[in-house]
Short mmCIF file of C-alpha atoms and ligand atoms in Angstrom, two decimals:
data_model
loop_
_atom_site.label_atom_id
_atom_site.label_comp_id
_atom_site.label_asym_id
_atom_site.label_seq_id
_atom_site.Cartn_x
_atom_site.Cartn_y
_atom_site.Cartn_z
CA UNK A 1 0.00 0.00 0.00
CA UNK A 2 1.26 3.38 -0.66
CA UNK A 3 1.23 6.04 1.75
CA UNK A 4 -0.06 8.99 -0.03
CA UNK A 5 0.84 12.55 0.75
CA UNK A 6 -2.33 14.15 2.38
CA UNK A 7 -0.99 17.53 0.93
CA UNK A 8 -0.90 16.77 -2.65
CA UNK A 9 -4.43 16.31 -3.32
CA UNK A 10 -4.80 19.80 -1.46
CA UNK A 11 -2.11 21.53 -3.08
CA UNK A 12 -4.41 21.32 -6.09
CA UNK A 13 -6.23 24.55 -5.18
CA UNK A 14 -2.90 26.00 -6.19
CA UNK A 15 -4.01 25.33 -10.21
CA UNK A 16 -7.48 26.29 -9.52
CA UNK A 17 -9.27 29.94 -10.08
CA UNK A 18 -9.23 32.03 -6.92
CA UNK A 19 -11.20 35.18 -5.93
CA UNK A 20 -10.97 37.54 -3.87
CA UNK A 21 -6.91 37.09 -2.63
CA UNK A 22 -5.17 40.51 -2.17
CA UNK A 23 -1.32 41.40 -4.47
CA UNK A 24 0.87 40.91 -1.96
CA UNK A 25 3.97 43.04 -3.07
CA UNK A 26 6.06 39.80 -3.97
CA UNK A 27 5.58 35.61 -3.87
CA UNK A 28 9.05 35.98 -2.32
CA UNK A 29 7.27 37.96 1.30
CA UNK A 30 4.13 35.61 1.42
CA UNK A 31 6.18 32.45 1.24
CA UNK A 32 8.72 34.01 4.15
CA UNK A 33 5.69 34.53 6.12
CA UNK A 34 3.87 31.36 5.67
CA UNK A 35 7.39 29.83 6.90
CA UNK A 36 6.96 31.14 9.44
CA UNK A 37 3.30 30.34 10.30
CA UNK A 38 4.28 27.01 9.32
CA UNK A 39 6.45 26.58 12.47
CA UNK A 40 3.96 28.01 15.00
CA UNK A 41 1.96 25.71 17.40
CA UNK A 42 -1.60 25.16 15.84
CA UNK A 43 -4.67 26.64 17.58
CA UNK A 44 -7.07 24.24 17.73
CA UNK A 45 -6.58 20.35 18.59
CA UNK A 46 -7.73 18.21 15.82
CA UNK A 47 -10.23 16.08 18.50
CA UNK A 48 -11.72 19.52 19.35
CA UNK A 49 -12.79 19.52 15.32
CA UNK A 50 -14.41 16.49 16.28
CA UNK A 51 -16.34 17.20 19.18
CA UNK A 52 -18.17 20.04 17.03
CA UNK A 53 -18.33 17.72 14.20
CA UNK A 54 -20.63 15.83 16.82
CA UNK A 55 -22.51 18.43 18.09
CA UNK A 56 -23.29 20.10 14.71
CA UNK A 57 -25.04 16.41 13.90
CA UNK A 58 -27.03 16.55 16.39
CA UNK A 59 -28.35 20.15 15.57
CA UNK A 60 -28.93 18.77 11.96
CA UNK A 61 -31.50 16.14 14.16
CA UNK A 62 -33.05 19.24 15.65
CA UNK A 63 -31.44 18.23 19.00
CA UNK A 64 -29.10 20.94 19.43
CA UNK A 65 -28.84 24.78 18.18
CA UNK A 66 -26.10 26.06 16.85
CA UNK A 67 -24.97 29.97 18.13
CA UNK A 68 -22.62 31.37 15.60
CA UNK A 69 -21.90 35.03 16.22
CA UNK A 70 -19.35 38.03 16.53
CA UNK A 71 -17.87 40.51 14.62
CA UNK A 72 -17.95 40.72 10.85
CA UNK A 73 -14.58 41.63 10.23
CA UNK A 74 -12.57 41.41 13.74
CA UNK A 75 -9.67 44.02 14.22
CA UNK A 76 -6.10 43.74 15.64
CA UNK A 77 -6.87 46.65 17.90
CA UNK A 78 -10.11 45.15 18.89
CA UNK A 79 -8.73 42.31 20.42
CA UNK A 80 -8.60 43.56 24.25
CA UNK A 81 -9.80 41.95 27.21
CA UNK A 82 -12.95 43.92 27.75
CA UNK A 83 -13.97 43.56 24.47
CA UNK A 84 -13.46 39.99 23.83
CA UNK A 85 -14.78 39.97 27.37
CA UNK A 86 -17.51 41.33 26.12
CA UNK A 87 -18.15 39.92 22.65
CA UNK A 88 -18.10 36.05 24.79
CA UNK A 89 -20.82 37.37 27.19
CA UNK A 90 -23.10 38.54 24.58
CA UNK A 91 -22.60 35.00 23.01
CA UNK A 92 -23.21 33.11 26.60
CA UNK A 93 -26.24 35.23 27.06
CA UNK A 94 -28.31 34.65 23.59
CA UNK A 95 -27.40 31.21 24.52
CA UNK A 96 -28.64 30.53 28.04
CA UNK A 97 -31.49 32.83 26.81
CA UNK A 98 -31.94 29.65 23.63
CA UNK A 99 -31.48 27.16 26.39
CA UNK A 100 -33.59 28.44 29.01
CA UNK A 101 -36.71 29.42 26.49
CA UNK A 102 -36.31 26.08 24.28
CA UNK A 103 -34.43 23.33 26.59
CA UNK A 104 -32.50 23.17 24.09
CA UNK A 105 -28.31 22.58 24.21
CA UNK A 106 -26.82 25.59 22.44
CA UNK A 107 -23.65 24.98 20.70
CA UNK A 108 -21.67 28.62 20.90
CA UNK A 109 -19.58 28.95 18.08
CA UNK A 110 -17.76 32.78 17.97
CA UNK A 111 -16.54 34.84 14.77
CA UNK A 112 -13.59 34.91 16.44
CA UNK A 113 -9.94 34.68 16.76
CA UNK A 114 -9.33 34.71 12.95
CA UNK A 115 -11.93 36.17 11.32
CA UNK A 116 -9.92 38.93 9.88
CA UNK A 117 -10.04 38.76 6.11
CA UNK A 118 -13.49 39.73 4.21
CA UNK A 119 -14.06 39.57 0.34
CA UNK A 120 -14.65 43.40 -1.36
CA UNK A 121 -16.94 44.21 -3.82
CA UNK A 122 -14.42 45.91 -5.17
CA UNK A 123 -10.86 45.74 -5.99
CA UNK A 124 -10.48 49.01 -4.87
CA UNK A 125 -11.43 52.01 -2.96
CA UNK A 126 -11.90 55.89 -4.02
CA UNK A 127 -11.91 59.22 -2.08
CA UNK A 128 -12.20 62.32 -2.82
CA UNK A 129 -10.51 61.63 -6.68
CA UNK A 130 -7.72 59.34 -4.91
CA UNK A 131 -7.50 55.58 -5.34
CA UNK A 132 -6.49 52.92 -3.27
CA UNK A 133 -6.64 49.08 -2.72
CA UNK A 134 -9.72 48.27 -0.48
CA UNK A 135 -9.29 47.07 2.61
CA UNK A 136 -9.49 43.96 2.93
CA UNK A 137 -9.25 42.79 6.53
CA UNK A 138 -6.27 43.12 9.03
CA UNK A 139 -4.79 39.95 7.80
CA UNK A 140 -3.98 41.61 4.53
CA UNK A 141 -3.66 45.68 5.17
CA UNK A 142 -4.58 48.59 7.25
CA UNK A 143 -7.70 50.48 7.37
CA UNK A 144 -6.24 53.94 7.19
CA UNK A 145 -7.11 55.49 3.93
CA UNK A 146 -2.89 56.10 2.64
CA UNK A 147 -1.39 54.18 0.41
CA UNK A 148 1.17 52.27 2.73
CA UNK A 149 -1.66 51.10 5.01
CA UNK A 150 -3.76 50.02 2.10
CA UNK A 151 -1.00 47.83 0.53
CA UNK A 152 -0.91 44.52 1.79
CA UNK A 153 1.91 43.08 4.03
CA UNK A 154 2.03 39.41 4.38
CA UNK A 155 4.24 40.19 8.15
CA UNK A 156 0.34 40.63 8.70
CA UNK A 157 -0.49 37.01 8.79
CA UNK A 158 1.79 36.18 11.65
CA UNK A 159 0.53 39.14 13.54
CA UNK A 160 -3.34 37.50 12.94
CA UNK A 161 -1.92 34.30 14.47
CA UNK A 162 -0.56 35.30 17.51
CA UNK A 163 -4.01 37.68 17.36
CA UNK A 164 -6.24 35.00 17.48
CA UNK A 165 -3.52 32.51 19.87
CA UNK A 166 -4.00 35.52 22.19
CA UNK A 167 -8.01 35.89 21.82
CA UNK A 168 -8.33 32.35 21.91
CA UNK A 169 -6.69 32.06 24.98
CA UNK A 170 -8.96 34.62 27.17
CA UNK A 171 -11.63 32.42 25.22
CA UNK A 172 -10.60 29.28 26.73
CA UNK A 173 -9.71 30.80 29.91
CA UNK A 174 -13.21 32.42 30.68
CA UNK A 175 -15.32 29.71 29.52
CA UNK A 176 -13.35 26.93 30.94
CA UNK A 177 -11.88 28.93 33.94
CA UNK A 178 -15.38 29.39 36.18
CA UNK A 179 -16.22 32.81 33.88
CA UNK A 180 -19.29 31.01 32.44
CA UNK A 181 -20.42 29.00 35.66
CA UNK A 182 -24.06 29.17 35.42
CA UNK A 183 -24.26 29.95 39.36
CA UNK A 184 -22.81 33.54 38.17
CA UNK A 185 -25.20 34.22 35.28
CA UNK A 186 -26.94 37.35 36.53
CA UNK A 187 -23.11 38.83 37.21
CA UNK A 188 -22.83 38.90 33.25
CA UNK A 189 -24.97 41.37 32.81
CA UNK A 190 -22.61 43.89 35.24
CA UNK A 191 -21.50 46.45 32.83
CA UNK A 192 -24.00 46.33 30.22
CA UNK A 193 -26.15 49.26 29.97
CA UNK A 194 -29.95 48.88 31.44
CA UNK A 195 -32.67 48.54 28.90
CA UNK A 196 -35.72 46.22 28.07
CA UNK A 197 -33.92 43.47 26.90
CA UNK A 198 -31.30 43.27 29.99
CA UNK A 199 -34.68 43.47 32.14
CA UNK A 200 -35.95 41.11 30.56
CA UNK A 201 -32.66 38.35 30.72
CA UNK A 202 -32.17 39.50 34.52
CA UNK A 203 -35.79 38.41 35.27
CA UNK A 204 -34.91 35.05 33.37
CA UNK A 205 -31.54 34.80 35.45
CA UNK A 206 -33.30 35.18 38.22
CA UNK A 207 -35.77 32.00 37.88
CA UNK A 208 -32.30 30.05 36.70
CA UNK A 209 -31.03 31.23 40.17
CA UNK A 210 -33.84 29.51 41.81
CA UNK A 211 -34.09 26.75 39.91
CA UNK A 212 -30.53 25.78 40.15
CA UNK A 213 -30.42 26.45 44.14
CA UNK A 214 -33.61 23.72 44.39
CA UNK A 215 -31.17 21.66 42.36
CA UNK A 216 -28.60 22.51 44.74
CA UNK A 217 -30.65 21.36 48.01
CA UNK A 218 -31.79 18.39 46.21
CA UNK A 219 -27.97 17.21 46.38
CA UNK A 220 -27.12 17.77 42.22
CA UNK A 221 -23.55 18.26 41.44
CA UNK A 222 -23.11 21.01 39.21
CA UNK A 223 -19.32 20.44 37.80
CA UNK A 224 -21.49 20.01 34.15
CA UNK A 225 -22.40 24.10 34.87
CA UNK A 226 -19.03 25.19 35.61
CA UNK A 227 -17.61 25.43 32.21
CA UNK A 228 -18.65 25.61 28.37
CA UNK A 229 -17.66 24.57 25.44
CA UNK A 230 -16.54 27.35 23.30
CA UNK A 231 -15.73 27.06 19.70
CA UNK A 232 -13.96 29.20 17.20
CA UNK A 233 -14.76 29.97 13.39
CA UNK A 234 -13.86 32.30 10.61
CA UNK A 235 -14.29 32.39 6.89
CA UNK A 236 -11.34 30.53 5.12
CA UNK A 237 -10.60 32.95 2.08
CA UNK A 238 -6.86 33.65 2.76
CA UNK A 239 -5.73 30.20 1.96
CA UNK A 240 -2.45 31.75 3.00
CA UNK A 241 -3.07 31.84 5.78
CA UNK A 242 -4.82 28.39 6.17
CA UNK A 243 -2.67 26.63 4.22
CA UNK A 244 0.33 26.56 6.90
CA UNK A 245 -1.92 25.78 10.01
CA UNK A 246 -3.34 23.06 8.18
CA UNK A 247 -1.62 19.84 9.82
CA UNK A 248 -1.56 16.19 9.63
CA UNK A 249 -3.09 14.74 13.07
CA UNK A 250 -1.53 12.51 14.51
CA UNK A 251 -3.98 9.73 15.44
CA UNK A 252 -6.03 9.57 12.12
CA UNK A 253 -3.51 11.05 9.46
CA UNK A 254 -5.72 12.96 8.11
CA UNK A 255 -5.79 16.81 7.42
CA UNK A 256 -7.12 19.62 9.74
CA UNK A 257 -6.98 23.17 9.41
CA UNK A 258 -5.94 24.18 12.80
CA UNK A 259 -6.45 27.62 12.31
CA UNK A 260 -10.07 27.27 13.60
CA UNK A 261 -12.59 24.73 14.46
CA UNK A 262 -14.92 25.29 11.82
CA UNK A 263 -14.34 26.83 8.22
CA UNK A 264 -16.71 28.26 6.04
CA UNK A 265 -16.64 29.07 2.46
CA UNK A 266 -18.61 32.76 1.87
CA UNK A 267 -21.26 33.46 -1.23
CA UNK A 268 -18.45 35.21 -2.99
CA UNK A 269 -15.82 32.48 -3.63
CA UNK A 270 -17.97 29.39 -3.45
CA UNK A 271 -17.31 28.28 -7.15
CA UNK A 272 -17.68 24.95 -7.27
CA UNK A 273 -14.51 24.43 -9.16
CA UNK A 274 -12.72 26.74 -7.45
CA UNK A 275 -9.91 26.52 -4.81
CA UNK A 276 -11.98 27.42 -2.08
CA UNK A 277 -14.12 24.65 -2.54
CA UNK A 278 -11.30 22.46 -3.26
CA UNK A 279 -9.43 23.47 -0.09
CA UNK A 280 -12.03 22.92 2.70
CA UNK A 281 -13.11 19.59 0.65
CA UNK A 282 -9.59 18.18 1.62
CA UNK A 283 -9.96 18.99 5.82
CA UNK A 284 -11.46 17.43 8.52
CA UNK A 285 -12.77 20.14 10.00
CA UNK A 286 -17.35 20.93 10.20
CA UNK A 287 -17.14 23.35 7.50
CA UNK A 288 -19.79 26.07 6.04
CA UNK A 289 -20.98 27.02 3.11
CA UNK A 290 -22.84 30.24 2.27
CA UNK A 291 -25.76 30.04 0.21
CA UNK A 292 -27.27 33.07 -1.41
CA UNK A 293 -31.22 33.79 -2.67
CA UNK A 294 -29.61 32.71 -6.19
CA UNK A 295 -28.49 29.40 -5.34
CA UNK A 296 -30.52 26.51 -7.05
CA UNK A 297 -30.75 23.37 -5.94
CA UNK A 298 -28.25 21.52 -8.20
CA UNK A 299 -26.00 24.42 -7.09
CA UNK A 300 -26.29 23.22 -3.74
CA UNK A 301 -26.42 19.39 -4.64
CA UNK A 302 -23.12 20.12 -6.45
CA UNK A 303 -21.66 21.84 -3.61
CA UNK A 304 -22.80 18.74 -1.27
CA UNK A 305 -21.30 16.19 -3.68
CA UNK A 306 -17.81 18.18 -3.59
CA UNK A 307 -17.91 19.20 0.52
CA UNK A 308 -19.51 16.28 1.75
CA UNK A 309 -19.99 13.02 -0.53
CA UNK A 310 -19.90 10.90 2.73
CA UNK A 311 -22.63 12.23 4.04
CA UNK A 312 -21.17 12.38 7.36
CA UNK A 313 -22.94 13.72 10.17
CA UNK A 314 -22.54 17.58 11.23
CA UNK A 315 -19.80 17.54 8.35
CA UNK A 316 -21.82 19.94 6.58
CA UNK A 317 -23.50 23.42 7.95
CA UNK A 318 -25.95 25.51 5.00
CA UNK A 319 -25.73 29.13 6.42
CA UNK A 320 -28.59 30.60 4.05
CA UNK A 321 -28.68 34.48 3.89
CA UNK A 322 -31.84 35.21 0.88
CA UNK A 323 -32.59 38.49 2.44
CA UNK A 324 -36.28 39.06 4.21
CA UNK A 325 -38.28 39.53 1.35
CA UNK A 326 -36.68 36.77 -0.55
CA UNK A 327 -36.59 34.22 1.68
CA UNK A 328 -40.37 32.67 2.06
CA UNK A 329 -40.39 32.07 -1.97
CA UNK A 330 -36.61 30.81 -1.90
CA UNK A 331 -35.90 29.03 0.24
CA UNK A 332 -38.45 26.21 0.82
CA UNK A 333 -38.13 24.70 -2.43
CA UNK A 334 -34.69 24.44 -1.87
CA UNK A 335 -35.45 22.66 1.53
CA UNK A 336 -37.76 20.32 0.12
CA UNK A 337 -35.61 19.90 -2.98
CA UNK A 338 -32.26 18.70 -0.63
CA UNK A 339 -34.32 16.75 1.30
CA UNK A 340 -35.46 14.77 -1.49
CA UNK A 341 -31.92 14.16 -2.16
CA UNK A 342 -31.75 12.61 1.29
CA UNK A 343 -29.24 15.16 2.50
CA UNK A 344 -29.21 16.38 6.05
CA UNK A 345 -26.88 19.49 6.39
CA UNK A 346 -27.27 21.41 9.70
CA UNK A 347 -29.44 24.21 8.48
CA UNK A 348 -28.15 27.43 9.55
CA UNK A 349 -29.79 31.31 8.97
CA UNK A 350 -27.65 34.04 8.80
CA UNK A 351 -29.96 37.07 8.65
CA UNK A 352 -27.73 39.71 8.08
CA UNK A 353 -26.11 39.20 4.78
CA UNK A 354 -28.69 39.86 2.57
CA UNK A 355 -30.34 42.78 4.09
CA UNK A 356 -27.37 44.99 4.05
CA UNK A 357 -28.89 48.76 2.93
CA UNK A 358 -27.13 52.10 2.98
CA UNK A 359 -28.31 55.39 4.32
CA UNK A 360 -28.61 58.27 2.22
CA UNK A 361 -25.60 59.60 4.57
CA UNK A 362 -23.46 56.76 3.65
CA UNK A 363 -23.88 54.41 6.30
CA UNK A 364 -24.04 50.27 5.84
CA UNK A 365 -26.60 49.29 7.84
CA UNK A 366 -29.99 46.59 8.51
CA UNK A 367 -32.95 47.08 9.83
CA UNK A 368 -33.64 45.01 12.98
CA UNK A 369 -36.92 44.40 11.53
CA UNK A 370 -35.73 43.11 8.29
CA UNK A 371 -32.98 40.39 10.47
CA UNK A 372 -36.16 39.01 12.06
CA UNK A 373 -38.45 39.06 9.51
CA UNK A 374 -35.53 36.63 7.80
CA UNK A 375 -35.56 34.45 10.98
CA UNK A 376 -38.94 34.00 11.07
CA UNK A 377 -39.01 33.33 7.36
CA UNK A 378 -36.89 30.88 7.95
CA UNK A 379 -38.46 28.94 10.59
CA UNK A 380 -41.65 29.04 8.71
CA UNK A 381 -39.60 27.39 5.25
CA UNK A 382 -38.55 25.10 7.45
CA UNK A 383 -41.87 24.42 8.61
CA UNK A 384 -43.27 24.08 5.12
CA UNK A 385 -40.71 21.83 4.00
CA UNK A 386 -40.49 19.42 7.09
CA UNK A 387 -36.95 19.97 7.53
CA UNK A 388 -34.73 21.19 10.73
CA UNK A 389 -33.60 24.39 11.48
CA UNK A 390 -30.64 24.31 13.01
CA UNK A 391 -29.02 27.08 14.17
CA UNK A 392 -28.57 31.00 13.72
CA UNK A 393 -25.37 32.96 12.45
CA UNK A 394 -25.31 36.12 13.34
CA UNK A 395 -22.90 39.70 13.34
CA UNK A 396 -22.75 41.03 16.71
CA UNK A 397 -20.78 43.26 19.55
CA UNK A 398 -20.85 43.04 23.04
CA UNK A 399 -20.78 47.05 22.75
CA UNK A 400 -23.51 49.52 22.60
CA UNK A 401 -22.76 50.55 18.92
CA UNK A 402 -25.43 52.26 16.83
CA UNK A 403 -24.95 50.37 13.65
CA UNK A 404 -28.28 48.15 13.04
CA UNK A 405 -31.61 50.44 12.90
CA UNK A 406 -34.08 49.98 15.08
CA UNK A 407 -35.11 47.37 17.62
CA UNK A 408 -36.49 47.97 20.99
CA UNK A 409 -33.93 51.68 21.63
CA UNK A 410 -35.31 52.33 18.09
CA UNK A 411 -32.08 53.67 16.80
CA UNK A 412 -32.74 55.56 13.78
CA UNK A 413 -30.80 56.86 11.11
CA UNK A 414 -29.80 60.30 13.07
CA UNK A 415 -28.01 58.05 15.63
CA UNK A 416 -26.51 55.90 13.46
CA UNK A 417 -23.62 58.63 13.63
CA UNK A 418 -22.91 58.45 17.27
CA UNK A 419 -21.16 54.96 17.83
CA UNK A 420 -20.74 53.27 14.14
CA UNK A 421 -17.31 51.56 14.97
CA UNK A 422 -17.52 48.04 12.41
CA UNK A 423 -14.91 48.73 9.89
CA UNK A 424 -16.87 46.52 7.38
CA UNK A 425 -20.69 45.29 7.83
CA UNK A 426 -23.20 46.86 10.89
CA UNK A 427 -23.25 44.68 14.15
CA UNK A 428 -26.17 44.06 16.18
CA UNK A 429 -24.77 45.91 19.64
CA UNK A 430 -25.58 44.30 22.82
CA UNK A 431 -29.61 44.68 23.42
CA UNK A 432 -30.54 43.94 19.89
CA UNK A 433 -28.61 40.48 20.01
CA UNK A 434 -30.55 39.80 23.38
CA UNK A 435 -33.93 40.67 21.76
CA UNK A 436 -32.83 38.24 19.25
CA UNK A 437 -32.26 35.90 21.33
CA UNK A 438 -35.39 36.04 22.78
CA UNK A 439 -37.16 35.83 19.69
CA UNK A 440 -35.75 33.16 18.15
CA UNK A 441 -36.06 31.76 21.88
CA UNK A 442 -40.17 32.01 20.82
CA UNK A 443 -39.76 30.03 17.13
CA UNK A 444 -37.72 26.97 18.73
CA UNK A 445 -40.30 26.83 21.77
CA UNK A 446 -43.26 26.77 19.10
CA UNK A 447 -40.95 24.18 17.21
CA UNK A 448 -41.26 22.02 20.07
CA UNK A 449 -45.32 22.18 20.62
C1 LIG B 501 -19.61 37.43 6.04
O1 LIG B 501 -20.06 36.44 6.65
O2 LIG B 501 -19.02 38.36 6.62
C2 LIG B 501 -19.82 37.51 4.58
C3 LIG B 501 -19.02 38.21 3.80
O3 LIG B 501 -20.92 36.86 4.19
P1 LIG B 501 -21.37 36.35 2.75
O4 LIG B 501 -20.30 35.43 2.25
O5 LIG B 501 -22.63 35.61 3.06
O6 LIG B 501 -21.60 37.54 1.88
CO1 LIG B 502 -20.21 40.63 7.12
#
């Protein structure tokens, strides 16, 4: 028998189209830098992979949730204790809030350490008559609108590994550390600012307080609520930067991409025959795809055949963004169609992605409305089609930003001005992912009747 080289069948992205890579100034710099990256420690364990892998099947059963949030494009700056503090809490809260209202097991997946390079619409960027490169996350270049920032510096890919090493380590260290311990819920919301939604998760806090002290007197060990499982994810499209953290494990021999739990593949480079594709069909690793109110069903098939031809269980995670008014006449027939196929992805909405608008004063934003009208659209196509939904992806903050309109502080387009901080698409801030929460909360308990 011959041992084949894992690598070889994935170094064939190398011949394949790619989109959406930046011009790094020479082939010389990247490959000094993915040296480099090459010799560094990996971040995740390859039997973490697996655990997800496990998890994410049992959300495609319906018997888990999957939580997917943070930032859409996360910064080097950004990456401070408070606000990774922050960004976990927000993600521990929707959660407990999903557990609590649907007695359901959450699995809490963050945008997070490594989710620093996004696809452009375009190339490039111009301002006031001057034009530059666009940015195109911190793993490539700088935000700052001058030509050295905007040109892309490969030195940046080490500096997003030891950027996500260091976020990942306040991530393990919180959630596995007695940060997350259940008994401490209602100190999570110290900090945040008061509003309906906080009111509303301290009142819920409070009955988990009471519930677990019965439990308590009763004789229950808690060691289960001490700690969580948190996992990490990004969007591979700088296979630079995944190619050197991907690593042969040692117990199976097979490839992982170490550079994150889970992997997903965006709407813009999801070619079939392209390297993207090609690259995440060669790990381990749950992956994602992104699928767009354009997508057919033999697009998806296709996509299914290439990611997952096993079929294997939680392999495979659909993240559909069709936009609100799209998404009752889209996506059912492509739920119905798959499962006549037999195919089981975990189901996933992401309702931000296609309800991106801009403000007549130049701001990206969504309307809170519009993210949970696509929510609710998708529970209903789910519904329709007898299929599971199984889990929610979402852009969020742990700050109080004014980038999404509306929701329950009814930020309007006046106050979108006075904290706009993403450097790419809106966030929800704080309250508006805990009103989420709460009303997705309300589909998976009606789910369940
Ligand atoms: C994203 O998730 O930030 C993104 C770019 O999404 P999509 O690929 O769905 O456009
Ligand atoms: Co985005």
């Amino acid at each position: 028998m011959s041992l084949q080289n894992p690598f070889e069948k994935l170094d064939e992205y190398r011949q394949l189209p790619i989109k959406q890579q930046p011009q790094w100034p020479s082939a010389q710099a990247v490959s000094a830098a993915s040296e480099e990256l090459a010799k560094q420690p990996p971040l995740v364990f390859a039997g973490e992979a697996d655990q997800l892998k496990q998890q994410l099947a049992l959300a495609a059963e319906g018997k888990a949730f999957l939580l997917q949030g943070g930032d859409c494009a996360e910064t080097f700056a950004a990456a401070t204790a408070d606000k990774i503090r922050d960004r976990v809490k927000t993600v521990l809260q929707m959660a407990l809030v999903l557990t609590y209202g649907a007695s359901m097991p959450v699995i809490k997946v963050g945008r997070m350490a490594g989710q620093f390079a996004k696809p452009r619409s375009s190339d490039t960027e111009t301002r006031d008559g001057v034009t530059l490169p666009a940015y195109r996350g911190d793993l490539v270049n700088g935000y700052d609108f001058t030509e050295q920032s905007r040109s892309a510096d490969p030195q940046r890919l080490l500096q997003g590994y030891h950027v996500s090493a260091s976020t990942l380590n306040l991530i393990r260290a919180f959630t596995q550390g007695g940060f997350a311990d259940l008994r401490l819920v209602h100190e999570w919301n110290r900090g945040f600012a008061s509003n309906p939604a906080n009111e509303r998760y301290r009142e819920m806090t409070r009955e988990i307080d009471r519930a677990v002290r019965f439990m308590e007197a009763c004789g229950a060990n808690f060691s289960e609520l001490e700690r969580t499982d948190f996992f990490v994810s990004h969007e591979a499209l700088l296979l630079d930067y995944e190619r050197p953290l991907t690593r042969v494990d040692s117990r199976t021999g097979k490839l992982y991409d170490t550079a994150a739990h889970f992997l997903w593949i965006g709407e813009r480079t999801r070619e079939v025959d392209g390297a993207h594709v090609h690259y995440l069909s060669q790990v381990e690793n749950p992956i994602g795809v992104k699928l767009g109110p354009i997508a057919t069903v033999d697009d998806a098939m296709r996509l299914i055949d290439k990611l997952d031809p096993n079929r294997e269980p939680g392999r495979l995670t659909i993240i559909t963004r069709m936009g609100a008014e799209k998404i009752r006449d889209v996506l059912p027939e492509i739920l119905t169609g798959l499962k006549a196929e037999g195919v089981k992805p975990v189901w996933v909405t992401d309702p931000m992605h296609g309800n991106g608008i801009t403000t007549s004063t130049g701001y990206k934003t969504r309307r809170f409305d519009d993210v949970m009208q696509e929510v609710q659209g998708f529970f209903a196509a789910h519904r329709e089609a007898g299929t599971v939904p199984g889990g929610i992806h979402v852009e969020l903050t742990g700050d109080d930003v004014t980038e999404c309109l509306g929701g329950s502080e009814n930020i309007d387009e006046a106050t979108l001005a006075t904290r706009y901080e993403s450097l790419c698409d809106p966030r929800l801030n704080h309250m508006q992912s805990l009103e989420l929460a709460f009303q997705v909360a309300e589909e998976l308990k009606r789910l369940r009747r």
